[in-house]
PDB file of C-alpha atoms in Angstrom:
ATOM      1  CA  UNK C 257       4.814  -6.770 -10.089  1.00  0.00           C
ATOM      2  CA  UNK C 258       5.430 -10.266  -8.770  1.00  0.00           C
ATOM      3  CA  UNK C 259       7.781 -11.385  -6.023  1.00  0.00           C
ATOM      4  CA  UNK C 260       9.071 -14.925  -5.559  1.00  0.00           C
ATOM      5  CA  UNK C 261       8.536 -16.269  -2.058  1.00  0.00           C
ATOM      6  CA  UNK C 262      11.203 -18.457  -0.489  1.00  0.00           C
ATOM      7  CA  UNK C 263      11.202 -22.151  -1.275  1.00  0.00           C
ATOM      8  CA  UNK C 264      10.054 -24.531   1.416  1.00  0.00           C
ATOM      9  CA  UNK C 265      12.302 -27.318   0.105  1.00  0.00           C
ATOM     10  CA  UNK C 266      15.594 -26.978  -1.706  1.00  0.00           C
ATOM     11  CA  UNK C 267      14.360 -28.812  -4.828  1.00  0.00           C
ATOM     12  CA  UNK C 268      11.162 -26.769  -5.221  1.00  0.00           C
ATOM     13  CA  UNK C 269      10.724 -23.797  -7.475  1.00  0.00           C
ATOM     14  CA  UNK C 270       9.869 -20.497  -5.779  1.00  0.00           C
ATOM     15  CA  UNK C 271       6.208 -19.464  -5.773  1.00  0.00           C
ATOM     16  CA  UNK C 272       5.369 -16.142  -7.439  1.00  0.00           C
ATOM     17  CA  UNK C 273       2.961 -13.857  -5.638  1.00  0.00           C
ATOM     18  CA  UNK C 274       1.618 -10.440  -6.613  1.00  0.00           C
ATOM     19  CA  UNK C 275       2.287  -7.445  -4.399  1.00  0.00           C
ATOM     20  CA  UNK C 276      -1.481  -6.945  -4.109  1.00  0.00           C
ATOM     21  CA  UNK C 277      -1.706 -10.405  -2.509  1.00  0.00           C
ATOM     22  CA  UNK C 278       1.016  -9.438  -0.008  1.00  0.00           C
ATOM     23  CA  UNK C 279      -1.005  -6.321   0.800  1.00  0.00           C
ATOM     24  CA  UNK C 280      -4.126  -8.416   1.394  1.00  0.00           C
ATOM     25  CA  UNK C 281      -2.176 -10.690   3.739  1.00  0.00           C
ATOM     26  CA  UNK C 282      -0.936  -7.642   5.675  1.00  0.00           C
ATOM     27  CA  UNK C 283      -4.451  -6.237   5.998  1.00  0.00           C
ATOM     28  CA  UNK C 284      -5.736  -9.594   7.236  1.00  0.00           C
ATOM     29  CA  UNK C 285      -2.771  -9.631   9.683  1.00  0.00           C
ATOM     30  CA  UNK C 286      -1.796 -13.132   8.659  1.00  0.00           C
ATOM     31  CA  UNK C 287       1.834 -12.093   8.668  1.00  0.00           C
ATOM     32  CA  UNK C 288       4.053  -9.051   8.550  1.00  0.00           C
ATOM     33  CA  UNK C 289       7.295 -10.903   7.832  1.00  0.00           C
ATOM     34  CA  UNK C 290       7.847 -12.377   4.394  1.00  0.00           C
ATOM     35  CA  UNK C 291      10.697 -14.548   3.205  1.00  0.00           C
ATOM     36  CA  UNK C 292      11.592 -13.995  -0.431  1.00  0.00           C
ATOM     37  CA  UNK C 293      13.693 -16.200  -2.671  1.00  0.00           C
ATOM     38  CA  UNK C 294      17.241 -15.404  -3.752  1.00  0.00           C
ATOM     39  CA  UNK C 295      16.059 -15.415  -7.394  1.00  0.00           C
ATOM     40  CA  UNK C 296      14.532 -11.969  -6.801  1.00  0.00           C
ATOM     41  CA  UNK C 297      16.856  -9.244  -7.981  1.00  0.00           C
ATOM     42  CA  UNK C 298      18.015  -6.558  -5.589  1.00  0.00           C
ATOM     43  CA  UNK C 299      16.068  -4.070  -7.709  1.00  0.00           C
ATOM     44  CA  UNK C 300      12.827  -6.063  -7.225  1.00  0.00           C
ATOM     45  CA  UNK C 301      13.321  -6.105  -3.461  1.00  0.00           C
ATOM     46  CA  UNK C 302      14.052  -2.368  -3.468  1.00  0.00           C
ATOM     47  CA  UNK C 303      10.921  -1.733  -5.552  1.00  0.00           C
ATOM     48  CA  UNK C 304       8.884  -3.772  -3.048  1.00  0.00           C
ATOM     49  CA  UNK C 305      10.180  -1.689  -0.144  1.00  0.00           C
ATOM     50  CA  UNK C 306       9.511   1.561  -2.032  1.00  0.00           C
ATOM     51  CA  UNK C 307       5.990   0.392  -2.913  1.00  0.00           C
ATOM     52  CA  UNK C 308       5.081  -0.101   0.745  1.00  0.00           C
ATOM     53  CA  UNK C 309       6.805   3.175   1.698  1.00  0.00           C
ATOM     54  CA  UNK C 310       4.478   4.982  -0.717  1.00  0.00           C
ATOM     55  CA  UNK C 311       1.554   3.271   1.031  1.00  0.00           C
ATOM     56  CA  UNK C 312       2.704   4.751   4.364  1.00  0.00           C
ATOM     57  CA  UNK C 313       4.237   1.570   5.769  1.00  0.00           C
ATOM     58  CA  UNK C 314       7.784   0.950   6.932  1.00  0.00           C
ATOM     59  CA  UNK C 315       9.598  -1.951   5.282  1.00  0.00           C
ATOM     60  CA  UNK C 316      12.992  -3.386   6.129  1.00  0.00           C
ATOM     61  CA  UNK C 317      15.022  -6.016   4.315  1.00  0.00           C
ATOM     62  CA  UNK C 318      17.932  -8.196   5.310  1.00  0.00           C
ATOM     63  CA  UNK C 319      19.681 -11.247   3.916  1.00  0.00           C
ATOM     64  CA  UNK C 320      19.306 -14.439   5.914  1.00  0.00           C
ATOM     65  CA  UNK C 321      22.088 -16.961   5.365  1.00  0.00           C
ATOM     66  CA  UNK C 322      21.194 -20.572   6.098  1.00  0.00           C
ATOM     67  CA  UNK C 323      24.296 -22.390   4.893  1.00  0.00           C
ATOM     68  CA  UNK C 324      28.002 -22.027   4.260  1.00  0.00           C
ATOM     69  CA  UNK C 325      27.655 -21.685   0.495  1.00  0.00           C
ATOM     70  CA  UNK C 326      27.593 -18.159  -0.904  1.00  0.00           C
ATOM     71  CA  UNK C 327      24.276 -18.894  -2.633  1.00  0.00           C
ATOM     72  CA  UNK C 328      22.494 -20.141   0.499  1.00  0.00           C
ATOM     73  CA  UNK C 329      20.472 -17.088   1.427  1.00  0.00           C
ATOM     74  CA  UNK C 330      17.001 -15.568   1.257  1.00  0.00           C
ATOM     75  CA  UNK C 331      15.576 -12.123   1.857  1.00  0.00           C
ATOM     76  CA  UNK C 332      13.607 -11.373   5.004  1.00  0.00           C
ATOM     77  CA  UNK C 333      11.161  -8.481   4.587  1.00  0.00           C
ATOM     78  CA  UNK C 334       9.514  -6.850   7.633  1.00  0.00           C
ATOM     79  CA  UNK C 335       6.551  -4.614   6.830  1.00  0.00           C
ATOM     80  CA  UNK C 336       5.020  -2.499   9.593  1.00  0.00           C
TER      81      UNK C 336
END
């Protein structure tokens, strides 16, 4: 399963990354907070959280709004 990471610039396309790559980044302790793009469906985000729960980790998700428009948001995922 792939997840789209948040765009760095508004005109860019989101970068797809495999869950295995996220796991590798967690193990290397590069980061434990990931920002995912709004193009991910709610089901994909839920599946991501369930995947890490099965691995014995705690994952939390919230929407981060960065503008006044209804579509100006991204998902913030904390994995511990």
